[in-house]
Coordinates of C-alpha atoms and ligand atoms in Angstrom, one line a residue:
X422 CA -4.7 -12.4 -15.1
X423 CA -2.1 -9.7 -14.6
X424 CA 1.4 -10.4 -15.7
X425 CA 2.5 -8.7 -12.5
X426 CA 2.2 -12.0 -10.7
X427 CA 5.1 -13.9 -12.2
X428 CA 5.2 -16.8 -9.7
X429 CA 3.2 -19.8 -10.9
X430 CA 2.2 -21.1 -7.5
X431 CA 1.1 -17.7 -6.3
X432 CA -1.0 -17.2 -9.4
X433 CA -3.1 -20.1 -8.1
X434 CA -4.0 -18.0 -5.0
X435 CA -5.6 -15.1 -6.9
X436 CA -9.2 -14.6 -5.7
X437 CA -11.8 -11.9 -5.2
X438 CA -11.6 -9.4 -2.4
X439 CA -14.9 -10.9 -1.1
X440 CA -13.4 -14.4 -1.0
X441 CA -10.3 -13.2 0.8
X442 CA -12.4 -11.2 3.3
X443 CA -14.3 -14.4 4.1
X444 CA -11.1 -15.8 5.7
X445 CA -11.2 -13.1 8.4
X446 CA -13.2 -13.5 11.6
X447 CA -14.4 -11.6 14.6
X448 CA -11.6 -10.6 16.9
X449 CA -8.8 -11.1 14.3
X450 CA -5.8 -8.8 14.5
X451 CA -4.8 -7.4 11.1
X452 CA -1.6 -5.7 10.2
X453 CA -2.4 -3.5 7.2
X454 CA 0.1 -1.9 4.9
X455 CA -0.2 1.8 4.4
X456 CA 1.4 5.0 5.6
X457 CA 0.0 8.6 5.1
X458 CA -2.4 7.5 2.5
X459 CA 0.1 5.6 0.4
X460 CA 0.5 1.9 -0.3
X461 CA -2.5 0.7 1.7
X462 CA -4.7 -2.2 0.4
X463 CA -7.5 -0.8 -1.7
X464 CA -10.1 -3.6 -1.9
X465 CA -9.9 -6.0 1.0
X466 CA -10.9 -3.4 3.6
X467 CA -14.1 -2.6 1.6
X468 CA -15.0 -6.3 1.3
X469 CA -14.3 -6.8 5.0
X470 CA -16.5 -3.8 5.8
X471 CA -19.4 -5.4 3.9
X472 CA -18.8 -8.6 5.7
X473 CA -18.8 -6.9 9.1
X474 CA -21.9 -4.9 8.2
X475 CA -23.8 -8.1 7.2
X476 CA -22.8 -9.8 10.5
X477 CA -24.0 -6.8 12.5
X478 CA -27.2 -7.0 10.5
X479 CA -27.7 -10.5 11.8
X480 CA -27.0 -9.3 15.3
X481 CA -23.6 -10.9 15.5
X482 CA -20.5 -9.3 17.0
X483 CA -17.7 -8.6 14.5
X484 CA -14.8 -6.3 15.1
X485 CA -11.2 -6.5 14.1
X486 CA -8.1 -5.0 15.7
X487 CA -6.3 -2.8 13.1
X488 CA -2.5 -2.3 13.0
X489 CA -1.0 -0.1 10.3
X490 CA 2.0 1.9 9.4
X491 CA 0.4 5.3 10.0
X492 CA -2.8 6.9 8.6
X493 CA -4.5 5.2 5.7
X494 CA -7.5 6.3 3.7
X495 CA -11.3 6.5 3.7
X496 CA -11.4 3.1 2.0
X497 CA -9.6 1.5 5.0
X498 CA -9.9 3.4 8.2
X499 CA -13.0 5.3 7.1
X500 CA -14.9 2.3 5.8
X501 CA -14.2 0.0 8.8
X502 CA -14.8 2.7 11.3
X503 CA -18.1 3.7 9.6
X504 CA -19.6 0.2 10.5
X505 CA -18.1 0.2 14.0
X506 CA -15.8 -2.6 12.8
X507 CA -12.6 -1.5 14.6
X508 CA -12.3 -2.6 18.2
X509 CA -8.8 -1.4 18.7
X510 CA -6.3 0.5 16.5
X511 CA -2.7 1.5 16.5
X512 CA -0.3 3.4 15.9
X513 CA -1.5 6.6 14.1
X514 CA -4.6 7.7 12.2
X515 CA -6.0 10.9 10.7
X516 CA -9.3 9.8 9.2
X517 CA -12.4 11.8 10.3
X518 CA -14.6 8.7 10.8
X519 CA -11.9 6.8 12.7
X520 CA -11.2 9.9 14.8
X521 CA -14.9 10.3 15.7
X522 CA -15.1 6.6 16.7
X523 CA -12.1 7.0 19.0
X524 CA -13.5 10.1 20.5
X525 CA -17.0 8.7 21.1
X526 CA -15.6 5.7 22.8
X527 CA -16.4 3.1 20.2
X528 CA -12.8 2.1 19.4
X529 CA -9.8 1.9 21.6
X530 CA -6.7 3.7 20.2
X531 CA -3.1 3.1 21.3
X532 CA -1.1 6.1 20.0
X533 CA 2.5 4.9 19.7
X534 CA 5.8 6.4 18.5
X535 CA 6.0 5.1 14.9
X536 CA 9.5 3.8 15.4
X537 CA 8.3 1.7 18.3
X538 CA 5.1 0.2 16.8
X539 CA 6.7 -2.5 14.8
X540 CA 9.2 -3.3 17.6
X541 CA 6.4 -3.8 20.0
X542 CA 4.7 -6.2 17.6
X543 CA 7.9 -8.2 17.4
X544 CA 8.2 -8.1 21.2
X545 CA 4.7 -9.7 21.3
X546 CA 3.1 -6.9 23.4
X547 CA -0.1 -7.0 21.3
X548 CA -0.5 -10.7 21.0
X549 CA -0.7 -12.8 17.8
X550 CA -1.1 -11.0 14.5
X551 CA -3.6 -13.1 12.5
X552 CA -3.3 -11.5 9.1
X553 CA -0.9 -9.1 7.2
X554 CA -2.7 -7.4 4.3
X555 CA -0.2 -5.5 2.1
X556 CA 0.0 -3.9 -1.3
X557 CA 2.6 -4.9 -4.0
X558 CA 3.3 -3.6 -7.4
X559 CA 4.7 -6.9 -8.6
X560 CA 5.5 -10.5 -7.5
X561 CA 8.6 -11.9 -9.1
X562 CA 9.0 -15.4 -10.6
X563 CA 10.8 -16.4 -7.4
X564 CA 7.9 -15.1 -5.3
X565 CA 9.6 -12.0 -4.0
X566 CA 7.4 -9.0 -3.4
X567 CA 8.0 -5.5 -4.8
X568 CA 6.2 -3.0 -2.5
X569 CA 4.5 0.1 -3.6
X570 CA 4.4 3.7 -2.3
X571 CA 5.1 2.9 1.3
X572 CA 7.1 0.4 3.3
X573 CA 5.8 1.3 6.8
X574 CA 5.3 -1.8 9.0
X575 CA 4.8 -4.2 6.1
X576 CA 7.9 -6.3 6.9
X577 CA 7.1 -6.7 10.6
X578 CA 3.4 -7.6 9.9
X579 CA 4.5 -10.2 7.2
X580 CA 7.2 -11.5 9.5
X581 CA 4.8 -12.0 12.5
X582 CA 1.4 -12.7 10.9
X583 CA 0.1 -16.2 10.6
X584 CA -1.4 -15.5 7.2
X585 CA -0.7 -13.0 4.5
X586 CA -3.0 -11.4 1.9
X587 CA -1.4 -9.5 -0.9
X588 CA -3.1 -6.9 -3.2
X589 CA -1.2 -6.5 -6.5
X590 CA -2.0 -3.0 -7.7
X591 CA -1.5 -2.2 -11.4
X592 CA -2.0 1.6 -10.6
X593 CA 1.4 1.6 -8.9
X594 CA 4.5 1.9 -11.1
X595 CA 6.6 -1.2 -11.6
X596 CA 9.6 1.1 -11.7
X597 CA 9.3 1.5 -7.9
X598 CA 11.4 -1.7 -7.9
X599 CA 14.8 -0.7 -6.5
X600 CA 13.5 2.2 -4.4
X601 CA 12.8 0.1 -1.3
X602 CA 15.5 -0.9 1.2
X603 CA 14.0 -3.7 3.4
X604 CA 16.4 -4.2 6.3
X605 CA 16.0 -7.6 8.0
X606 CA 18.5 -7.3 10.8
X607 CA 16.1 -6.8 13.6
X608 CA 16.6 -8.9 16.7
X609 CA 15.3 -8.8 20.2
X610 CA 17.6 -7.8 23.0
X611 CA 20.2 -8.9 24.0
X612 CA 21.0 -9.7 20.4
X613 CA 20.6 -6.3 18.7
X614 CA 23.4 -5.0 16.6
X615 CA 24.1 -1.4 15.3
X616 CA 22.1 -0.3 12.3
X617 CA 24.8 0.5 9.7
X618 CA 23.5 3.8 8.3
X619 CA 26.0 6.7 8.4
X620 CA 24.5 8.7 5.5
X621 CA 20.8 9.2 4.5
X622 CA 21.6 7.5 1.1
X623 CA 23.0 4.2 2.6
X624 CA 21.3 1.1 1.5
X625 CA 21.5 -1.7 4.0
X626 CA 18.8 -4.2 3.0
X627 CA 17.1 -5.8 0.1
X628 CA 14.9 -4.3 -2.6
X629 CA 12.3 -7.1 -2.2
X630 CA 10.2 -8.2 0.7
X631 CA 10.5 -12.0 1.3
X632 CA 7.4 -13.7 2.6
X633 CA 7.3 -17.5 3.1
X634 CA 4.9 -18.7 0.4
X635 CA 3.0 -21.0 2.7
X636 CA 1.9 -18.0 4.6
X637 CA 0.3 -16.3 1.6
X638 CA -3.4 -17.3 1.6
X639 CA -4.8 -14.9 -1.0
X640 CA -3.8 -12.5 -3.7
X641 CA -6.2 -9.8 -5.0
X642 CA -5.7 -7.9 -8.2
X643 CA -6.5 -4.1 -7.8
X644 CA -6.0 -0.9 -9.8
X645 CA -7.0 1.9 -7.5
X646 CA -5.0 5.1 -6.8
X647 CA -3.5 6.1 -3.5
X648 CA -5.3 8.7 -1.4
X649 CA -3.4 11.6 -2.7
X650 CA -4.7 15.0 -1.5
X651 CA -3.7 18.3 -3.0
X652 CA -1.8 20.7 -0.9
X653 CA -3.4 24.0 0.0
X654 CA -1.7 27.1 -1.5
X655 CA 0.9 28.4 0.9
X656 CA -0.6 31.0 3.1
X657 CA 1.1 34.1 4.6
X658 CA 1.5 32.7 8.1
X659 CA 3.1 29.5 6.8
X660 CA 5.4 31.5 4.7
X661 CA 6.4 33.7 7.7
X662 CA 7.0 30.6 9.9
X663 CA 9.1 29.0 7.2
X664 CA 11.1 32.2 6.9
X665 CA 11.9 32.2 10.6
X666 CA 13.0 28.6 10.4
X667 CA 15.2 29.1 7.4
X668 CA 16.8 32.3 8.9
X669 CA 17.4 30.2 12.0
X670 CA 19.2 27.5 10.0
X671 CA 21.2 30.2 8.2
X672 CA 22.4 31.6 11.5
X673 CA 23.3 28.1 12.7
X674 CA 25.5 27.8 9.6
X675 CA 27.1 31.2 10.3
X676 CA 27.8 30.1 13.9
X677 CA 29.5 27.0 12.6
X678 CA 27.1 24.6 14.3
X679 CA 25.9 23.0 11.1
X680 CA 27.5 22.6 7.7
X681 CA 26.7 24.8 4.7
X682 CA 24.4 22.2 3.1
X683 CA 22.7 21.8 6.5
X684 CA 22.2 18.4 8.1
X685 CA 19.6 15.8 6.9
X686 CA 16.2 17.4 7.1
X687 CA 13.0 16.0 8.6
X688 CA 9.7 17.7 8.2
X689 CA 6.2 16.8 9.3
X690 CA 3.4 16.9 6.8
X691 CA 1.1 19.9 6.1
X692 CA 1.1 23.5 5.0
X693 CA 4.0 24.8 7.1
X694 CA 6.5 22.0 6.2
X695 CA 5.4 22.6 2.5
X696 CA 6.3 26.3 2.9
X697 CA 9.7 25.3 4.4
X698 CA 10.4 23.1 1.4
X699 CA 9.3 25.9 -1.0
X700 CA 11.7 28.3 0.9
X701 CA 14.5 25.8 0.4
X702 CA 13.8 25.6 -3.3
X703 CA 14.2 29.4 -3.6
X704 CA 17.3 29.5 -1.4
X705 CA 20.9 29.1 -2.7
X706 CA 21.4 26.0 -0.6
X707 CA 22.7 22.9 -2.5
X708 CA 23.5 19.3 -1.9
X709 CA 20.7 19.0 0.7
X710 CA 19.8 15.6 2.1
X711 CA 16.7 14.4 3.9
X712 CA 16.2 11.7 6.5
X713 CA 12.5 11.8 7.2
X714 CA 9.2 9.9 7.3
X715 CA 7.4 11.0 4.2
X716 CA 8.3 12.4 0.7
X717 CA 6.1 15.4 -0.1
X718 CA 5.7 17.4 -3.3
X719 CA 8.3 20.0 -2.2
X720 CA 11.0 17.3 -2.0
X721 CA 10.3 16.2 -5.5
X722 CA 10.7 19.8 -6.6
X723 CA 14.0 20.0 -4.8
X724 CA 15.2 16.8 -6.5
X725 CA 14.1 18.1 -9.9
X726 CA 16.0 21.4 -9.2
X727 CA 19.1 19.4 -8.4
X728 CA 19.2 20.7 -4.8
X729 CA 18.3 17.6 -2.9
X730 CA 20.8 14.8 -3.4
X731 CA 18.9 12.1 -1.6
X732 CA 15.8 11.6 0.5
X733 CA 15.2 8.7 2.8
X734 CA 11.7 8.1 4.1
X735 CA 9.1 5.3 4.6
X736 CA 6.4 6.6 2.3
X737 CA 5.2 9.2 -0.2
X738 CA 2.6 11.8 0.7
X739 CA 2.1 13.4 -2.6
X740 CA -0.7 15.4 -4.3
X741 CA -2.4 13.7 -7.3
X742 CA -0.3 15.6 -9.8
X743 CA 2.9 14.6 -8.1
X744 CA 1.8 11.0 -7.6
X745 CA 1.2 10.9 -11.4
X746 CA 4.7 12.3 -12.0
X747 CA 6.2 9.7 -9.6
X748 CA 4.4 6.9 -11.5
X749 CA 5.7 8.2 -14.8
X750 CA 9.3 8.8 -13.6
X751 CA 9.9 6.3 -10.8
X752 CA 13.0 5.0 -12.6
X753 CA 14.6 8.4 -12.3
X754 CA 13.5 9.1 -8.7
X755 CA 14.7 5.8 -7.4
X756 CA 18.3 7.0 -7.7
X757 CA 17.4 9.8 -5.2
X758 CA 14.8 8.3 -3.0
X759 CA 15.0 5.3 -0.5
X760 CA 11.9 3.9 1.1
X761 CA 12.7 2.1 4.3
X762 CA 10.7 0.3 7.0
X763 CA 9.5 2.8 9.5
X764 CA 11.5 1.0 12.2
X765 CA 14.5 2.4 10.3
X766 CA 13.2 5.7 8.8
X767 CA 12.3 6.8 12.4
X768 CA 15.0 4.9 14.3
X769 CA 16.3 7.0 17.2
X770 CA 19.8 5.6 16.9
X771 CA 20.1 6.6 13.2
X772 CA 18.4 10.0 13.8
X773 CA 20.8 10.8 16.5
X774 CA 23.8 9.6 14.5
X775 CA 23.0 11.6 11.4
X776 CA 22.2 14.8 13.3
X777 CA 18.8 15.2 11.7
X778 CA 17.3 18.6 12.0
X779 CA 13.5 18.3 12.4
X780 CA 10.4 20.5 12.3
X781 CA 7.0 19.3 13.3
X782 CA 3.5 20.8 13.8
X783 CA 1.9 21.1 17.2
X784 CA -1.5 21.8 18.8
X785 CA -0.2 23.9 21.6
X786 CA 2.9 24.7 23.7
X787 CA 3.1 26.1 27.1
X788 CA 5.1 28.9 28.5
X789 CA 7.9 26.5 29.6
X790 CA 8.1 24.6 26.3
X791 CA 6.1 21.5 26.9
X792 CA 4.3 20.5 23.7
X793 CA 0.9 18.9 22.9
X794 CA 0.7 17.4 19.4
X795 CA -2.3 15.2 19.8
X796 CA -5.2 16.2 22.1
X797 CA -7.5 19.1 21.6
X798 CA -8.5 20.5 25.1
X799 CA -6.8 17.6 26.8
X800 CA -9.2 14.9 25.7
X801 CA -10.2 14.9 22.1
X802 CA -7.7 12.9 19.9
X803 CA -6.7 14.7 16.7
X804 CA -4.3 12.3 14.9
X805 CA -1.6 10.9 17.1
X806 CA 2.1 11.4 18.0
X807 CA 3.2 9.8 14.7
X808 CA 6.9 10.3 14.2
X809 CA 7.1 13.6 15.9
X810 CA 8.5 12.1 19.1
X811 CA 11.0 9.9 17.3
X812 CA 12.5 12.9 15.6
X813 CA 12.0 15.6 18.3
X814 CA 13.7 13.6 21.1
X815 CA 16.7 12.5 18.9
X816 CA 17.3 15.3 16.5
X817 CA 20.3 17.6 16.5
X818 CA 17.9 20.5 16.4
X819 CA 14.2 20.0 16.8
X820 CA 11.6 22.7 16.2
X821 CA 7.9 23.0 16.7
X822 CA 5.9 25.1 14.3
X823 CA 2.3 26.4 14.5
X824 CA 0.1 29.4 13.9
X825 CA -0.1 31.3 17.2
X826 CA -3.9 30.9 17.3
X827 CA -6.5 28.4 16.1
X828 CA -10.2 28.5 15.3
X829 CA -10.2 32.1 14.1
X830 CA -8.3 33.4 17.1
X831 CA -10.6 31.8 19.8
X832 CA -7.7 29.5 20.9
X833 CA -4.2 30.5 21.8
X834 CA -1.6 27.9 20.7
X835 CA 0.6 29.2 23.6
X836 CA -1.1 28.4 27.0
X837 CA -0.1 28.5 30.6
X838 CA 0.1 24.7 30.8
X839 CA -0.5 22.2 28.0
X840 CA -3.6 20.2 28.4
X841 CA -1.8 17.0 27.3
X842 CA 2.0 16.5 26.9
X843 CA 3.6 14.6 24.1
X844 CA 7.0 16.3 24.1
X845 CA 8.3 17.6 27.3
X846 CA 10.4 20.7 27.9
X847 CA 13.4 18.5 27.7
X848 CA 12.8 17.4 24.1
X849 CA 11.9 20.4 21.9
X850 CA 14.5 23.1 21.3
X851 CA 12.8 25.8 19.2
X852 CA 9.2 27.1 19.0
X853 CA 8.1 29.1 16.0
X854 CA 4.8 30.8 15.2
X855 CA 4.0 33.6 12.7
X856 CA 4.8 36.0 15.5
X857 CA 8.4 34.9 15.8
X858 CA 10.9 32.3 17.1
X859 CA 11.9 31.2 20.6
X860 CA 15.3 29.4 20.7
X861 CA 15.0 27.5 24.0
X862 CA 18.3 25.7 23.9
X863 CA 20.2 26.0 27.2
X864 CA 17.5 28.0 28.9
X865 CA 16.0 27.4 32.4
X866 CA 12.2 27.5 32.8
X867 CA 12.2 31.1 34.0
X868 CA 14.4 32.2 31.1
X869 CA 12.1 30.4 28.7
X870 CA 8.7 31.7 29.7
X871 CA 9.3 35.4 28.9
X872 CA 10.9 34.5 25.6
X873 CA 8.1 32.2 24.5
X874 CA 5.4 34.7 25.5
X875 CA 7.1 37.7 23.9
X876 CA 8.3 36.0 20.7
X877 CA 5.6 33.4 19.9
X878 CA 2.2 34.3 21.5
X879 CA -0.4 36.3 19.6
X880 CA -0.7 39.9 20.7
X881 CA -4.3 39.2 21.8
X882 CA -3.1 36.7 24.3
X883 CA 0.4 38.1 25.2
X884 CA -0.8 40.4 28.1
X885 CA -2.9 37.5 29.6
X886 CA 0.1 35.2 29.5
X887 CA 2.5 37.7 31.0
X888 CA -0.1 38.4 33.7
X889 CA -0.3 34.7 34.5
X890 CA 3.4 34.3 34.5
X891 CA 4.1 37.3 36.7
X892 CA 1.5 36.3 39.2
X893 CA 2.8 32.7 39.2
X894 CA 6.3 34.0 39.8
X895 CA 5.1 36.2 42.7
X896 CA 2.7 33.8 44.4
X897 CA 4.0 30.3 43.7
X898 CA 6.2 29.2 46.6
X899 CA 8.7 27.3 44.4
X900 CA 10.4 29.4 41.8
X901 CA 11.9 26.8 39.4
X902 CA 8.8 26.4 37.2
X903 CA 6.2 28.7 38.8
X904 CA 2.6 27.8 38.2
X905 CA -0.8 28.7 39.7
X906 CA -2.2 25.2 39.6
X907 CA -5.8 26.3 40.3
X908 CA -5.6 28.5 37.2
X909 CA -3.3 26.7 34.9
X910 CA -6.2 25.1 32.9
X911 CA -8.6 28.0 33.2
X912 CA -7.9 28.9 29.5
X913 CA -9.1 25.5 28.3
X914 CA -12.1 25.4 30.6
X915 CA -13.0 28.9 29.5
X916 CA -12.9 27.8 25.9
X917 CA -15.1 24.8 26.7
X918 CA -17.6 26.9 28.5
X919 CA -17.7 30.1 26.3
X920 CA -16.2 29.1 23.0
X921 CA -13.1 31.3 23.4
X922 CA -10.0 31.5 25.6
X923 CA -10.3 35.2 25.6
X924 CA -11.7 36.9 28.7
X925 CA -14.8 39.2 28.3
Ligands
LIG820 O1 -8.5 21.7 12.7 O2 -9.0 21.4 10.3 O3 -10.8 21.2 12.1 O4 -9.8 23.4 11.5 O5 -5.9 21.2 14.2 O6 -4.3 22.2 12.3 O7 -3.1 24.4 11.8 O8 -4.1 23.0 9.9 O9 -2.0 22.3 11.2 O10 -2.4 20.3 9.7 O11 -0.1 20.9 10.6 O12 -1.8 19.9 12.1 C1 -0.5 19.0 15.4 C2 -2.6 18.3 14.3 C3 -1.2 20.1 13.3 C4 -0.3 17.8 13.2 C5 -1.2 18.8 14.1 C6 -6.7 22.3 14.8 C7 -6.8 23.2 13.6 C8 -7.2 22.2 12.5 C9 -5.0 21.1 12.0 P1 -9.6 21.9 11.6 P2 -3.4 23.0 11.3 P3 -1.6 20.8 10.8 C10 5.2 13.6 10.7 C11 5.1 14.1 12.1 C12 1.4 15.0 15.1 C13 2.0 14.0 14.2 C14 3.3 14.5 13.7 C15 -0.1 16.5 13.8 C16 -6.3 21.0 12.8 O13 0.9 18.4 12.9 O14 -1.0 15.6 13.7 O15 3.8 15.6 14.0 N1 1.0 16.2 14.5 N2 3.9 13.8 12.8 O16 -7.9 24.1 13.8 C17 -7.6 23.3 18.9 C18 -5.5 24.1 19.1 C19 -5.2 23.7 17.8 C20 -6.3 23.1 17.1 C21 -4.6 23.3 15.7 N3 -4.5 24.6 19.9 N4 -6.6 23.8 19.7 N5 -7.5 22.9 17.6 N6 -5.9 22.9 15.8 N7 -4.2 23.8 16.9 C22 4.0 13.0 10.0 C23 3.6 11.6 10.6 O17 3.9 11.3 11.7 C24 2.8 10.7 9.7

């Protein structure tokens, strides 16, 4: 048995994943650890999938309700979804199988701001949590748990669940100990107190997760890697978008609105944020800080180059090479990285206080600056709002970044009216595509529209958007936010009917 379980009583609870899965029943609500493919349980979900499949084979009903931190991996979301094992899911996902079960109506999905998901569990809005299933790298002699590559909602699920199952994963570095900062000061209103973070590097909690031992019903030993996906090479459009964003920051410094080393940075995941981090690496900026959700490869490069003093997040989202590097050098990186519960990494109060500057991806924006991050053509769920709302609404400056077209040019990312709204015109401040940047701060709707169309829309769609806007301005009775309601969604319906938003 692994020496990673140092507590004698807990060693007695080691069992196989199959035996642990046998404790779970139809209708159970399970809070799984895991955030963007990091720190999720590796074996119990597969064993549970098998159990569900066998039940279905006998004609019995068996689904579970799945709570997580954010997205997980094919071994968790993918496996359970593939056997129609998930009745309801929250708060974020990005797995192709899970996505298709949400969109074909098999599974309910409640898409929630990541900062609010744990809070709502504590408030009891989702009912009783039956099991928490989390991953640890080590359990101390005192029974304290050292988490792995994400914190996510682990603490809230262990606090609220009736029973806890822990996977102790020997693939994860034991040197992660000391990187986590588990804040336990959550209370329900009216007893809340300020969260005492005034700098991204502040530690306010404990390095261990404390779980009452009588709740722990099973421990499983595992050795599997996280779902670490390689980043695509940075493409030209991403580089252009990153260039616009960095020039914009540079100008903000020149205008005296932000300090020379910027303010704590938040970036979404993906190709464009990666290009932004690469741009920062090749800039002369120093003493950067980050208060964000996930640590990506580019942040590790910035730490290595001595440019990023500290990064606060709730999880890693690393490529396989960088995950290996983290496992080898966690003792070094833990002086520069803090992993917090997502209730804290994404907390509006802290984001607002620190003056975080954020940049997130989008599906589409409209000519007035409303943004859709989640639904393709208004109905098909892509991933979820994730942390984009937590940061956008509360950041000092919040930008949305996207190529100006999708699907080989058949879709314009700038449309007359968004087909679903996640971030209203009141939230986002700056929109950037490879065509250019629209700084919307302080602008009224009629000042915004021409700017977004001229600066951000693709030339193939610019005349169509201008034509729509000018006719709306002429024909709509009310001039504050002019629209032609009968036509506002014609771009989306045309795409659904013909496969392109372009006219003949
Ligand atoms: O689909 O892969 O099938 O071709 O959306 O688009 O351009 O590769 O960009 O990976 O950054 O994702 C908004 C989805 C953008 C993401 C979104 C299609 C496009 C492609 C991906 P294919 P790209 P990205 C921190 C913050 C919400 C959560 C968030 C997201 C696929 O950024 O999920 O911000 N954001 N979290 O073809 C139809 C359009 C489209 C479109 C793109 N207008 N119409 N399809 N696509 N635009 C992280 C966390 O919270 C964990």
